[in-house]
Structure formats: C-alpha cells, structure tokens
Amino acid sequence: RSAMQIVSGDLGWFINGDVRTSGVAVNDGRWHHVGVTRDASNQFDLWIDGTPHSIGSYSTAIDSGDYDWLMGGRSADNARNYAGLLDDVRVYDHALSASEIRALPGEIGMAHWKLDETSPGPVVDSASSYDGTNNGATINRAGVHGRAYAFDGVSDRIDTNSATVVPTSDPFTILAWIK
C-alpha cells in the first residue's frame, strides 16, 4: 500500500509500511502544489511547489492488495486521514520531468479529478473511468482551480473504487493542490 500524507506537518510518502518525509512543512494554511514521482530507476521524489525532495529508492513493487485508491483518507480504518482542502488531483503513468511539473502540464494523464463538483454525486474523473464516491468530504469550497473538497481529518475520504489507479511497479506521477 502507498499514500501521500502529512506527517508532523511535513509532506510524506508511505509505502509498504515505510514512511519517508520531505522535511518541508506544508501545514501553514497556504495552498501548495504537491506530488510524488517514481522514475524508471525506482527513485522517489516528493514535490512541493515545484521543488523536488528525494526520498530515496524502493526496489519492491507497491503492494496494492485489494485496497481501493483513496483521496483524503488512508484506509477504511480512518488512520492518518487528511484535514484540509484538496484540489485538482492528477495521476500519470510516467514520471513527469521537473519542467512539466512546474508548468502544471496541459496533458491530463491517466486520471484527473478536478474536484469541481457543486452538488452531491460521483466525484468525476475527467480523463478515465475512475469516478469516485465521496464519503463525507465537504464539496464546493474555493480551490486553486475552481472548486475543492474539504476533509475533516477524521473519516472523510473519496474512494476511487479501484486498486489499479496508480501503477505498482512502473514509473508514475501523482500531483495535487493542498491547503
């Protein structure tokens, strides 16, 4: 299993039981463009506002098990849930370059949740078929690009209803705006 999460205020990446952090606080009440990349040599970088922070390499595949990919919450047990705003989540099936990440790429990728919903219903993936189910997050909050979702840090999450959103052993990129 894997997750981008906030650990003692820093952006972190959880993978197969190991947590590595960026050493950079992102819980300051401002919007931050964050992400994680895995390149062809299994090197992972956390990205904060266009700056990479290496967190080393992992030689094993991500164990996705039968767990759906979630936004705002780590799992159904509500452990390490996110408290804050989330906007414009994108997943790519390759590692974007630094210039692509800094430019907020126009290419949509393999999944893209704009999180612009203004009424209850599916959380629409505008690039593919990974529409999500909102489990308690507040919709229609002001975001960086249109609207955003607010998560309470207790039980709110969006379930994509799929364990295959993020590649388990191939290069990928996940990008999002958080506040």
mmCIF file of C-alpha atoms in Angstrom:
data_model
loop_
_atom_site.group_PDB
_atom_site.id
_atom_site.type_symbol
_atom_site.label_atom_id
_atom_site.label_comp_id
_atom_site.label_asym_id
_atom_site.label_seq_id
_atom_site.Cartn_x
_atom_site.Cartn_y
_atom_site.Cartn_z
ATOM 1 C CA ARG A 1 0.000 0.000 0.000
ATOM 2 C CA SER A 2 1.086 3.577 -0.538
ATOM 3 C CA ALA A 3 -0.098 7.063 0.340
ATOM 4 C CA MET A 4 0.956 10.671 0.157
ATOM 5 C CA GLN A 5 0.269 12.068 3.621
ATOM 6 C CA ILE A 6 1.099 14.814 6.103
ATOM 7 C CA VAL A 7 3.458 13.613 8.857
ATOM 8 C CA SER A 8 4.046 16.103 11.703
ATOM 9 C CA GLY A 9 3.294 18.910 9.237
ATOM 10 C CA ASP A 10 5.683 17.630 6.532
ATOM 11 C CA LEU A 11 4.721 16.062 3.222
ATOM 12 C CA GLY A 12 5.424 12.326 3.374
ATOM 13 C CA TRP A 13 5.129 9.141 1.334
ATOM 14 C CA PHE A 14 4.002 5.869 2.903
ATOM 15 C CA ILE A 15 4.898 2.704 1.000
ATOM 16 C CA ASN A 16 4.619 -0.893 2.159
ATOM 17 C CA GLY A 17 4.917 0.048 5.852
ATOM 18 C CA ASP A 18 7.737 2.622 5.485
ATOM 19 C CA VAL A 19 7.197 6.401 5.785
ATOM 20 C CA ARG A 20 9.647 8.930 4.383
ATOM 21 C CA THR A 21 9.166 12.683 4.677
ATOM 22 C CA SER A 22 10.279 15.740 2.747
ATOM 23 C CA GLY A 23 11.411 17.749 5.753
ATOM 24 C CA VAL A 24 9.286 20.626 4.447
ATOM 25 C CA ALA A 25 6.184 21.800 6.292
ATOM 26 C CA VAL A 26 3.010 22.152 4.244
ATOM 27 C CA ASN A 27 0.545 22.792 7.079
ATOM 28 C CA ASP A 28 0.886 26.597 7.029
ATOM 29 C CA GLY A 29 -2.616 27.479 5.785
ATOM 30 C CA ARG A 30 -1.447 28.278 2.223
ATOM 31 C CA TRP A 31 -2.070 26.375 -0.996
ATOM 32 C CA HIS A 32 0.805 24.065 -2.014
ATOM 33 C CA HIS A 33 1.256 22.134 -5.247
ATOM 34 C CA VAL A 34 2.460 18.727 -4.069
ATOM 35 C CA GLY A 35 3.228 15.405 -5.656
ATOM 36 C CA VAL A 36 5.294 12.265 -5.828
ATOM 37 C CA THR A 37 7.168 10.723 -8.748
ATOM 38 C CA ARG A 38 8.679 7.292 -9.253
ATOM 39 C CA ASP A 39 11.131 7.102 -12.151
ATOM 40 C CA ALA A 40 12.397 4.108 -14.155
ATOM 41 C CA SER A 41 15.233 3.517 -11.637
ATOM 42 C CA ASN A 42 12.723 3.331 -8.728
ATOM 43 C CA GLN A 43 13.840 6.721 -7.365
ATOM 44 C CA PHE A 44 11.064 8.553 -5.492
ATOM 45 C CA ASP A 45 10.827 12.332 -5.183
ATOM 46 C CA LEU A 46 8.284 14.339 -3.241
ATOM 47 C CA TRP A 47 7.455 17.645 -4.954
ATOM 48 C CA ILE A 48 6.465 20.796 -3.101
ATOM 49 C CA ASP A 49 5.719 23.956 -5.083
ATOM 50 C CA GLY A 50 7.947 22.866 -7.990
ATOM 51 C CA THR A 51 10.927 21.734 -5.886
ATOM 52 C CA PRO A 52 11.910 18.045 -5.701
ATOM 53 C CA HIS A 53 12.856 16.404 -2.399
ATOM 54 C CA SER A 54 14.470 12.992 -2.869
ATOM 55 C CA ILE A 55 13.240 10.300 -0.514
ATOM 56 C CA GLY A 56 15.390 7.524 -1.954
ATOM 57 C CA SER A 57 14.552 4.419 -3.871
ATOM 58 C CA TYR A 58 12.330 1.420 -3.286
ATOM 59 C CA SER A 59 13.160 -1.761 -5.125
ATOM 60 C CA THR A 60 9.887 -3.537 -4.398
ATOM 61 C CA ALA A 61 6.556 -3.043 -6.070
ATOM 62 C CA ILE A 62 3.791 -1.210 -4.240
ATOM 63 C CA ASP A 63 1.521 -3.751 -2.594
ATOM 64 C CA SER A 64 -1.939 -2.550 -3.599
ATOM 65 C CA GLY A 65 -3.658 -5.710 -2.366
ATOM 66 C CA ASP A 66 -7.384 -5.345 -2.698
ATOM 67 C CA TYR A 67 -7.377 -1.749 -1.454
ATOM 68 C CA ASP A 68 -9.068 0.952 -3.487
ATOM 69 C CA TRP A 69 -7.110 4.128 -4.151
ATOM 70 C CA LEU A 70 -8.396 6.809 -1.766
ATOM 71 C CA MET A 71 -8.125 10.594 -1.544
ATOM 72 C CA GLY A 72 -8.247 12.277 1.849
ATOM 73 C CA GLY A 73 -8.060 9.060 3.848
ATOM 74 C CA ARG A 74 -5.559 6.255 4.024
ATOM 75 C CA SER A 75 -7.939 3.392 4.572
ATOM 76 C CA ALA A 76 -11.323 2.368 5.846
ATOM 77 C CA ASP A 77 -9.897 2.325 9.399
ATOM 78 C CA ASN A 78 -9.578 6.150 9.216
ATOM 79 C CA ALA A 79 -5.877 6.081 10.127
ATOM 80 C CA ARG A 80 -3.824 9.132 9.055
ATOM 81 C CA ASN A 81 -6.717 10.926 7.389
ATOM 82 C CA TYR A 82 -6.131 14.341 5.840
ATOM 83 C CA ALA A 83 -7.527 17.533 7.394
ATOM 84 C CA GLY A 84 -7.658 20.354 4.868
ATOM 85 C CA LEU A 85 -8.587 21.255 1.300
ATOM 86 C CA LEU A 86 -7.777 19.166 -1.777
ATOM 87 C CA ASP A 87 -7.992 20.333 -5.404
ATOM 88 C CA ASP A 88 -7.102 19.121 -8.897
ATOM 89 C CA VAL A 89 -5.696 15.602 -8.336
ATOM 90 C CA ARG A 90 -3.873 14.062 -11.307
ATOM 91 C CA VAL A 91 -2.243 10.667 -11.863
ATOM 92 C CA TYR A 92 0.167 9.949 -14.718
ATOM 93 C CA ASP A 93 1.500 6.578 -15.830
ATOM 94 C CA HIS A 94 5.020 8.006 -16.193
ATOM 95 C CA ALA A 95 7.374 10.216 -14.216
ATOM 96 C CA LEU A 96 6.924 13.831 -15.267
ATOM 97 C CA SER A 97 10.038 15.963 -15.623
ATOM 98 C CA ALA A 98 10.739 18.935 -13.366
ATOM 99 C CA SER A 99 9.747 21.386 -16.087
ATOM 100 C CA GLU A 100 6.480 19.522 -16.722
ATOM 101 C CA ILE A 101 5.595 19.564 -13.021
ATOM 102 C CA ARG A 102 6.435 23.272 -12.674
ATOM 103 C CA ALA A 103 4.336 24.107 -15.752
ATOM 104 C CA LEU A 104 1.237 22.277 -14.491
ATOM 105 C CA PRO A 105 1.074 20.101 -17.581
ATOM 106 C CA GLY A 106 -1.748 20.518 -20.022
ATOM 107 C CA GLU A 107 -1.804 16.788 -20.643
ATOM 108 C CA ILE A 108 -4.433 15.184 -18.486
ATOM 109 C CA GLY A 109 -2.765 11.849 -17.679
ATOM 110 C CA MET A 110 -4.456 8.576 -16.888
ATOM 111 C CA ALA A 111 -6.744 10.040 -14.200
ATOM 112 C CA HIS A 112 -7.803 13.582 -13.319
ATOM 113 C CA TRP A 113 -10.208 14.618 -10.593
ATOM 114 C CA LYS A 114 -10.846 18.360 -10.870
ATOM 115 C CA LEU A 115 -12.936 18.207 -7.662
ATOM 116 C CA ASP A 116 -15.198 20.934 -9.028
ATOM 117 C CA GLU A 117 -18.490 19.262 -8.113
ATOM 118 C CA THR A 118 -21.084 21.665 -6.726
ATOM 119 C CA SER A 119 -23.734 19.099 -5.803
ATOM 120 C CA PRO A 120 -23.695 15.569 -4.342
ATOM 121 C CA GLY A 121 -22.964 12.705 -6.705
ATOM 122 C CA PRO A 122 -19.975 10.964 -8.266
ATOM 123 C CA VAL A 123 -16.505 12.501 -7.964
ATOM 124 C CA VAL A 124 -15.831 12.702 -11.690
ATOM 125 C CA ASP A 125 -12.574 11.502 -13.260
ATOM 126 C CA SER A 126 -12.418 13.660 -16.398
ATOM 127 C CA ALA A 127 -9.642 11.573 -18.003
ATOM 128 C CA SER A 128 -10.765 7.996 -17.484
ATOM 129 C CA SER A 129 -13.327 5.836 -15.721
ATOM 130 C CA TYR A 130 -12.140 6.119 -12.109
ATOM 131 C CA ASP A 131 -15.137 8.116 -10.878
ATOM 132 C CA GLY A 132 -15.063 8.202 -7.093
ATOM 133 C CA THR A 133 -17.518 8.037 -4.246
ATOM 134 C CA ASN A 134 -17.494 10.880 -1.718
ATOM 135 C CA ASN A 135 -17.612 9.613 1.853
ATOM 136 C CA GLY A 136 -18.239 12.749 3.923
ATOM 137 C CA ALA A 137 -15.945 15.389 2.378
ATOM 138 C CA THR A 138 -17.479 18.861 2.023
ATOM 139 C CA ILE A 139 -17.880 19.898 -1.610
ATOM 140 C CA ASN A 140 -17.932 23.256 -3.374
ATOM 141 C CA ARG A 141 -15.189 25.024 -1.386
ATOM 142 C CA ALA A 142 -12.947 27.663 -3.024
ATOM 143 C CA GLY A 143 -9.961 25.964 -4.669
ATOM 144 C CA VAL A 144 -6.912 26.870 -6.728
ATOM 145 C CA HIS A 145 -8.605 25.816 -9.979
ATOM 146 C CA GLY A 146 -12.336 26.249 -9.487
ATOM 147 C CA ARG A 147 -13.736 24.317 -6.537
ATOM 148 C CA ALA A 148 -12.141 21.999 -3.929
ATOM 149 C CA TYR A 149 -13.122 19.372 -1.361
ATOM 150 C CA ALA A 150 -12.642 19.847 2.407
ATOM 151 C CA PHE A 151 -11.654 16.864 4.566
ATOM 152 C CA ASP A 152 -12.165 16.732 8.348
ATOM 153 C CA GLY A 153 -9.140 14.566 9.231
ATOM 154 C CA VAL A 154 -11.388 12.046 10.957
ATOM 155 C CA SER A 155 -13.396 9.963 8.497
ATOM 156 C CA ASP A 156 -13.828 11.907 5.231
ATOM 157 C CA ARG A 157 -12.425 10.340 2.073
ATOM 158 C CA ILE A 158 -13.035 9.807 -1.626
ATOM 159 C CA ASP A 159 -12.926 6.190 -2.809
ATOM 160 C CA THR A 160 -11.989 5.689 -6.470
ATOM 161 C CA ASN A 161 -13.458 2.179 -6.333
ATOM 162 C CA SER A 162 -10.296 0.800 -7.957
ATOM 163 C CA ALA A 163 -6.973 -0.562 -6.716
ATOM 164 C CA THR A 164 -5.337 -0.034 -10.115
ATOM 165 C CA VAL A 165 -5.239 3.768 -10.362
ATOM 166 C CA VAL A 166 -1.527 4.040 -9.500
ATOM 167 C CA PRO A 167 0.936 1.649 -11.187
ATOM 168 C CA THR A 168 2.519 -0.685 -8.613
ATOM 169 C CA SER A 169 5.958 -1.169 -10.203
ATOM 170 C CA ASP A 170 6.196 1.232 -13.147
ATOM 171 C CA PRO A 171 7.059 4.952 -13.180
ATOM 172 C CA PHE A 172 4.231 7.304 -12.180
ATOM 173 C CA THR A 173 3.404 10.805 -11.006
ATOM 174 C CA ILE A 174 0.697 11.964 -8.612
ATOM 175 C CA LEU A 175 0.021 15.732 -8.339
ATOM 176 C CA ALA A 176 -2.488 17.686 -6.244
ATOM 177 C CA TRP A 177 -3.103 21.030 -4.604
ATOM 178 C CA ILE A 178 -3.477 21.004 -0.798
ATOM 179 C CA LYS A 179 -4.196 23.601 1.859
#
